[in-house]
DNA sequence: GCCGTTTTCGGCCCGACTGTTTTCAGTCG
């Protein structure tokens, strides 16, 4: 089990209790437990196995038992009871941003609103605006957010889906029914969000693989199945499908199921232009002879193409590039030398400067840039900044063959000023500027705000540029073309933030940025030693965007990295 | 519901923001 699963459940319990108007301190206890679980730096299964749950802050007998119940039986009586006793649909209401338990309760009590549709209707016809705690503005916000919540339903973070897919793959492999199992679909393409998991498996008897698949413990319900295919619902809400084929058909089916559709049809068009027919079962040439391919690269090769990495298979010209052999050499994790944008206990990080640096050293990196928040997001200010600076220099001196740089993640305020004075920023090695508030400004205001911050001579990197949170918060409304022009003009790099919920700047903007000459930094936005590894998600995003190591500043050695910011 | 005890119950994090208010409540991180 993932700690996040339990954290999510405690969030839900807290919101449901709040809706029912129960003891606020009990509610806070569940919130605290959820936070503790999210900050966990080791697998929760280990804590359960070693009976150490109650050692965690905020987790006592009752909550520990609920975690154990969830992990072992998947059923937590309190949670089940709250869900069954709460009007259907209210749970959905609580997911609408801006609509907390209090307002949801008021809407339910006065207008009997118990579903997203009812909420939308009341917001549209003006009745919601008359409920205490609402107003015209609130109604408008709700109206917009309901549609978003509905659009997000049934979607999952790509990073989470990928973990589930890997687990399923391993379980299916263990059954011995399949010789090969690979997770395909959006998870393999490293899509930011996915609707379902797609597995492709090969074996002598495909039907036996399907049997094994539908029998896995994680399968909640079989939706549809036949001898070579099955679609199921997993516990936890994700859908999954399996394509079971012979070993001969495997590379072709894997290719088709990795997608996307545009990529696949482009491949079929290439085959067609050569008098061949490409299907999920194989390639047949003009003479009607099947061409055997042992693996996916062999299929591309048979079509006269260079191999296209799964991340790039989005139907955006990569097949044409494969024809002419002009696919870029995509950046790899091994290219990264420095870990930029790391938080510590000086703001909301969970580990000291020393612990973070050592974690980076263990992973083979050569330098780290500590970027705690500025004062308006709870980071150091005034003398504290100097103290932190001293601590960073101390650690820098203590470590061998590694550099620790002093940076900051300053807040971009509403008007585009930063939350630290220029004199303080001038002392730092690297300044990341990012937006953490006022997400709803108009396009003009927001763009002006961004451009003003970018123009500050001390800003080196624009952090999580759109502020989006996948499946939760839309990107800010900015004129991206103007922002990209501004970062080029002021020699500011764009961050590719590797947090699974952010993945910001998203890959669709990478090419327009690249064409303007933008440089990037791939950063984990780490808040603890483990999350340094969020770099892998940033790398995946950059690869989707078609970026090479040359486009990424933190592939440079530390001297060159510093020099890249010597514009000041 | 958790925690730290002055061991058997009383106190529990907080600041920013937003919108609804006319001095504040709800939400969010």
XYZ file of C-alpha atoms (C1' of nucleotides) in Angstrom, chain A residues 23 25 28 30 58-60 62-63 97-98 100-103 135-138 438, chain B residues 1-4 11-21 25-29:
40
model
C -15.528 18.034 16.913
C -10.129 18.786 17.006
C -7.705 18.143 12.844
C -7.252 13.182 10.835
C -0.235 12.409 15.151
C -0.865 8.691 14.825
C -2.267 6.904 17.850
C -7.251 4.422 16.564
C -5.653 5.863 13.432
C -12.442 24.109 -5.040
C -13.847 26.943 -2.986
C -15.519 23.554 1.795
C -17.573 21.554 4.250
C -19.271 24.654 5.636
C -20.562 26.001 2.358
C -22.526 35.574 -3.270
C -22.399 36.397 -6.943
C -18.650 35.966 -7.166
C -18.707 32.672 -5.289
C -3.401 35.147 -6.879
C -8.457 11.555 17.943
C -3.665 12.728 19.669
C -0.606 14.159 23.130
C 1.677 14.897 27.366
C -5.567 21.734 25.068
C -4.870 21.179 20.425
C -0.913 25.780 14.255
C -1.357 29.547 11.584
C -1.020 33.153 8.034
C -2.667 34.571 3.540
C -6.294 35.191 0.693
C -10.893 35.784 -0.863
C -15.428 37.054 -0.656
C -18.867 38.434 2.127
C -19.217 41.251 5.285
C -15.704 33.342 8.122
C -14.338 29.816 5.173
C -10.800 27.849 2.473
C -6.232 26.663 1.432
C -1.581 25.359 1.871
